[in-house]
Amino acid sequence: MTWFSSSSLRRCRPLLGTFVEVSAWGDATCLDRAVDAAFSAIGRVQRLMSFHDPASELSRLNREASGAPVKVNEWTYHVLSMAREIAAASHGVFDPTVAPTLQRWGLLPSSSKPPQSSGDWRDLELLPNLQVRFARSLTLELGGIAKGFAVDCAVAALQTGGVESGLVNAGGDLRAFGPRTQSVQLRDPRLPGRLVKSFHLSNEALATSAPTYSRRESAEGMVSHLIHPATGSAHVANVSASVRAPTCMVADALTKVVLFGGLAAEPVLTRYAAEAFVLSADAMPLAA
Amino acid sequence: MTGRIHHLLLPALVAGAFHGYATTYHTVESAQKACFPEGAEFAPADVKLTREQMKVIEKASGVRVRLETQRVWKVVRDGKSAGWFIVDEVLGKHEFITWALALKPDGSVQSIEVMDYRETYGYEIRNADWRKQFLGRKNGAALRLDDDIKNISGATLSCRHITDGVKRLLALHDLVLKQ
């Protein structure tokens, strides 16, 4: 019985600041439309949650939510709720409010307004009726979780479109579904062209965080896009954290919890039915 | 095993090792079809830029113009212009990408499709002779890139070079194609 693999389609577009690849297997008549719908869903997440786009809902929140509650789309509200939940579960090891540091390091664009955040994730208030308010001034950045959410939305679009098996990979944050098992390889964080470990994924997600491409010199020394919220210092070591979880949004966020939380991340992994793989040339790369 | 952090100790790096992989997503024809699914005719309209035009585009877009000749098709449907289809190449530190930009008749972006993606490490990608091996037919490449590698998770590669490419091609449209 091979009808479900009768045809396949693999497409790649630049989205979310990276390369997003959508692969689909199934009835040839549905593939084109379903893959288009998957890319549209990712485009929608980008329009809602891009830090770079002044017209996004996220930018509007950053401009206005410190004053009065702002009503957002349910997708944005969902991501904010999950961001807050994982921030709480990890005691702030994951924190979507570290944007001002990234701006200072030149890893995120700065608006004319100087970067500011006097609060942290606890000041992100999710009110009824999709209303969001900042109890203190905050600059939110959802780069550590929205990409995973976008992958989940694309997977949902493929499923709705009648695709039997699929895989969505947004620059290394990926999720597979359907009867087809997908083989995935991990990059060596020291030399990203080198692939070091193979996984077989089926109906689950895998996301990885590593400083390999974002690492750079700044006035404050070596920095990267990965910041430890408690210490404010960057993760620049050749260590990568990959998390395997039921959804890509959870996998994406938990990579940061593992990188910065070390063994303290294990209860959080348990809570979300996830497991982690830390790659390094060092026997004890993470904090205990 | 759920809840666990598994440590994987990386082996020592071997100096000089070459790594690379490639994926082909589209031929010119299939990219045209994906960008204009309603169907259309594609009339070749390649653009050969003069030195002056290259400078104007660089100034307008803030992006370096590398290619003198740009592969362009005028898209026609029912005898009317349906836009433009342009094939371009961009070069990053580790990636060499052939991609297509579809423009609406008014010159705004309709869609972008990556046609061919090659990622390489361990060689100087900016070397012209080396790069030449990638131009043209995939089978002609002297270096064998592993296209059995299907999915990779790891550090996120930026698509900034394509974003820059879009700026450059929009400037080219304004200067040369706009009617």
Short mmCIF file of N, CA, C and O in Angstrom, two decimals, chain B residues 26-37 40-47 70-76 81-88 98-105 108 110-115 169 172-173 177:
data_model
loop_
_atom_site.label_atom_id
_atom_site.label_comp_id
_atom_site.label_asym_id
_atom_site.label_seq_id
_atom_site.Cartn_x
_atom_site.Cartn_y
_atom_site.Cartn_z
N HIS B 26 14.00 23.44 -7.65
CA HIS B 26 13.28 23.84 -8.85
C HIS B 26 14.20 23.87 -10.05
O HIS B 26 15.37 24.25 -9.94
N THR B 27 13.64 23.53 -11.22
CA THR B 27 14.24 23.92 -12.49
C THR B 27 13.65 25.30 -12.80
O THR B 27 12.73 25.76 -12.12
N VAL B 28 14.16 25.94 -13.85
CA VAL B 28 13.59 27.24 -14.25
C VAL B 28 12.10 27.06 -14.53
O VAL B 28 11.26 27.83 -14.06
N GLU B 29 11.78 25.99 -15.25
CA GLU B 29 10.38 25.78 -15.62
C GLU B 29 9.47 25.58 -14.43
O GLU B 29 8.38 26.16 -14.34
N SER B 30 9.90 24.74 -13.49
CA SER B 30 9.02 24.47 -12.35
C SER B 30 8.91 25.69 -11.44
O SER B 30 7.86 25.93 -10.83
N ALA B 31 9.98 26.50 -11.38
CA ALA B 31 9.90 27.73 -10.58
C ALA B 31 8.93 28.72 -11.23
O ALA B 31 8.16 29.39 -10.54
N GLN B 32 8.95 28.78 -12.56
CA GLN B 32 8.00 29.67 -13.26
C GLN B 32 6.56 29.25 -12.95
O GLN B 32 5.70 30.08 -12.68
N LYS B 33 6.36 27.94 -12.97
CA LYS B 33 5.02 27.42 -12.72
C LYS B 33 4.59 27.70 -11.27
O LYS B 33 3.43 28.04 -11.01
N ALA B 34 5.54 27.55 -10.35
CA ALA B 34 5.22 27.78 -8.93
C ALA B 34 4.91 29.26 -8.68
O ALA B 34 4.06 29.59 -7.86
N CYS B 35 5.63 30.15 -9.37
CA CYS B 35 5.43 31.59 -9.15
C CYS B 35 4.17 32.09 -9.85
O CYS B 35 3.56 33.06 -9.40
N PHE B 36 3.82 31.47 -10.96
CA PHE B 36 2.63 31.89 -11.70
C PHE B 36 1.73 30.68 -11.93
O PHE B 36 1.62 30.17 -13.04
N PRO B 37 1.07 30.20 -10.86
CA PRO B 37 0.33 28.94 -10.97
C PRO B 37 -0.87 29.02 -11.92
O PRO B 37 -1.35 28.00 -12.40
N ALA B 40 1.02 31.06 -17.68
CA ALA B 40 1.39 32.26 -18.43
C ALA B 40 2.44 31.88 -19.45
O ALA B 40 2.93 30.75 -19.46
N GLU B 41 2.75 32.82 -20.31
CA GLU B 41 3.85 32.61 -21.24
C GLU B 41 5.06 33.38 -20.75
O GLU B 41 4.92 34.49 -20.21
N PHE B 42 6.23 32.79 -20.96
CA PHE B 42 7.46 33.41 -20.47
C PHE B 42 8.36 33.73 -21.65
O PHE B 42 8.89 32.83 -22.30
N ALA B 43 8.51 35.01 -21.94
CA ALA B 43 9.34 35.43 -23.06
C ALA B 43 10.72 35.83 -22.53
O ALA B 43 10.82 36.75 -21.71
N PRO B 44 11.78 35.15 -22.99
CA PRO B 44 13.12 35.50 -22.51
C PRO B 44 13.42 36.97 -22.77
O PRO B 44 13.13 37.48 -23.86
N ALA B 45 13.96 37.64 -21.78
CA ALA B 45 14.26 39.07 -21.90
C ALA B 45 15.49 39.38 -21.07
O ALA B 45 15.49 40.29 -20.24
N ASP B 46 16.56 38.59 -21.29
CA ASP B 46 17.78 38.76 -20.49
C ASP B 46 18.27 40.20 -20.54
O ASP B 46 18.15 40.87 -21.56
N VAL B 47 18.83 40.62 -19.43
CA VAL B 47 19.31 42.00 -19.33
C VAL B 47 20.84 41.98 -19.24
O VAL B 47 21.40 41.28 -18.40
N GLN B 70 21.67 39.34 -16.40
CA GLN B 70 20.62 38.86 -15.51
C GLN B 70 19.61 38.09 -16.34
O GLN B 70 19.15 38.58 -17.37
N ARG B 71 19.32 36.88 -15.89
CA ARG B 71 18.32 36.08 -16.62
C ARG B 71 16.92 36.56 -16.26
O ARG B 71 16.50 36.45 -15.10
N VAL B 72 16.22 37.09 -17.27
CA VAL B 72 14.91 37.69 -17.04
C VAL B 72 13.91 37.15 -18.08
O VAL B 72 14.27 36.90 -19.22
N TRP B 73 12.68 36.94 -17.62
CA TRP B 73 11.59 36.59 -18.53
C TRP B 73 10.44 37.57 -18.32
O TRP B 73 10.11 37.91 -17.18
N LYS B 74 9.87 38.01 -19.42
CA LYS B 74 8.68 38.83 -19.34
C LYS B 74 7.49 37.88 -19.30
O LYS B 74 7.41 36.94 -20.10
N VAL B 75 6.62 38.08 -18.35
CA VAL B 75 5.51 37.15 -18.16
C VAL B 75 4.25 37.75 -18.81
O VAL B 75 3.88 38.89 -18.52
N VAL B 76 3.65 36.97 -19.68
CA VAL B 76 2.50 37.47 -20.43
C VAL B 76 1.33 36.50 -20.26
O VAL B 76 1.50 35.28 -20.37
N SER B 81 0.73 42.04 -19.86
CA SER B 81 1.86 41.79 -18.97
C SER B 81 1.35 41.25 -17.64
O SER B 81 0.43 41.80 -17.03
N ALA B 82 1.95 40.15 -17.19
CA ALA B 82 1.59 39.60 -15.88
C ALA B 82 2.75 39.74 -14.91
O ALA B 82 2.73 39.20 -13.81
N GLY B 83 3.81 40.46 -15.33
CA GLY B 83 4.94 40.71 -14.44
C GLY B 83 6.25 40.21 -15.02
O GLY B 83 6.40 40.07 -16.24
N TRP B 84 7.18 39.93 -14.14
CA TRP B 84 8.52 39.52 -14.53
C TRP B 84 8.96 38.32 -13.71
O TRP B 84 8.54 38.16 -12.56
N PHE B 85 9.82 37.51 -14.31
CA PHE B 85 10.40 36.37 -13.62
C PHE B 85 11.91 36.48 -13.78
O PHE B 85 12.41 36.53 -14.91
N ILE B 86 12.63 36.56 -12.67
CA ILE B 86 14.07 36.78 -12.72
C ILE B 86 14.79 35.67 -11.96
O ILE B 86 14.41 35.32 -10.84
N VAL B 87 15.83 35.12 -12.57
CA VAL B 87 16.65 34.12 -11.89
C VAL B 87 17.96 34.78 -11.48
O VAL B 87 18.57 35.52 -12.26
N ASP B 88 18.36 34.53 -10.25
CA ASP B 88 19.52 35.23 -9.69
C ASP B 88 20.37 34.25 -8.88
O ASP B 88 19.92 33.15 -8.53
N THR B 98 20.87 29.64 -5.98
CA THR B 98 20.16 30.10 -7.17
C THR B 98 18.69 30.25 -6.77
O THR B 98 18.13 29.34 -6.16
N TRP B 99 18.12 31.39 -7.10
CA TRP B 99 16.76 31.63 -6.64
C TRP B 99 16.01 32.45 -7.69
O TRP B 99 16.61 33.03 -8.60
N ALA B 100 14.71 32.48 -7.55
CA ALA B 100 13.87 33.18 -8.52
C ALA B 100 13.02 34.22 -7.81
O ALA B 100 12.50 33.98 -6.72
N LEU B 101 12.92 35.38 -8.45
CA LEU B 101 12.04 36.45 -7.95
C LEU B 101 10.95 36.69 -8.98
O LEU B 101 11.24 36.93 -10.15
N ALA B 102 9.70 36.60 -8.54
CA ALA B 102 8.58 36.92 -9.42
C ALA B 102 8.05 38.29 -9.03
O ALA B 102 7.80 38.56 -7.85
N LEU B 103 7.94 39.17 -10.04
CA LEU B 103 7.42 40.52 -9.79
C LEU B 103 6.05 40.67 -10.43
O LEU B 103 5.79 40.14 -11.52
N LYS B 104 5.19 41.42 -9.77
CA LYS B 104 3.90 41.77 -10.35
C LYS B 104 4.12 42.83 -11.43
O LYS B 104 5.18 43.46 -11.47
N PRO B 105 3.10 43.08 -12.26
CA PRO B 105 3.28 44.10 -13.31
C PRO B 105 3.69 45.46 -12.75
O PRO B 105 4.42 46.21 -13.39
N SER B 108 6.11 45.16 -7.79
CA SER B 108 6.20 44.70 -6.40
C SER B 108 6.43 43.18 -6.38
O SER B 108 6.17 42.49 -7.37
N GLN B 110 5.98 39.43 -6.01
CA GLN B 110 4.89 38.46 -5.97
C GLN B 110 5.31 37.24 -5.17
O GLN B 110 4.58 36.80 -4.29
N SER B 111 6.47 36.69 -5.48
CA SER B 111 6.94 35.53 -4.70
C SER B 111 8.43 35.30 -4.92
O SER B 111 9.02 35.83 -5.85
N ILE B 112 8.98 34.51 -4.02
CA ILE B 112 10.40 34.15 -4.08
C ILE B 112 10.48 32.63 -3.93
O ILE B 112 9.83 32.05 -3.05
N GLU B 113 11.26 32.00 -4.79
CA GLU B 113 11.47 30.55 -4.66
C GLU B 113 12.98 30.27 -4.69
O GLU B 113 13.68 30.75 -5.58
N VAL B 114 13.44 29.50 -3.72
CA VAL B 114 14.83 29.02 -3.79
C VAL B 114 14.84 27.87 -4.80
O VAL B 114 14.02 26.96 -4.73
N MET B 115 15.75 27.94 -5.79
CA MET B 115 15.81 26.90 -6.81
C MET B 115 16.89 25.87 -6.49
O MET B 115 16.69 24.67 -6.65
N LEU B 169 17.47 43.48 -7.13
CA LEU B 169 16.64 43.21 -8.31
C LEU B 169 15.50 44.22 -8.44
O LEU B 169 15.08 44.54 -9.55
N LEU B 172 17.08 46.99 -10.11
CA LEU B 172 17.26 46.65 -11.53
C LEU B 172 15.94 46.83 -12.29
O LEU B 172 15.91 47.38 -13.40
N HIS B 173 14.86 46.39 -11.67
CA HIS B 173 13.55 46.56 -12.30
C HIS B 173 13.25 48.04 -12.54
O HIS B 173 12.83 48.43 -13.63
N LEU B 177 13.63 47.51 -16.36
CA LEU B 177 12.44 46.78 -16.82
C LEU B 177 11.17 47.62 -16.80
O LEU B 177 10.29 47.43 -17.62
#
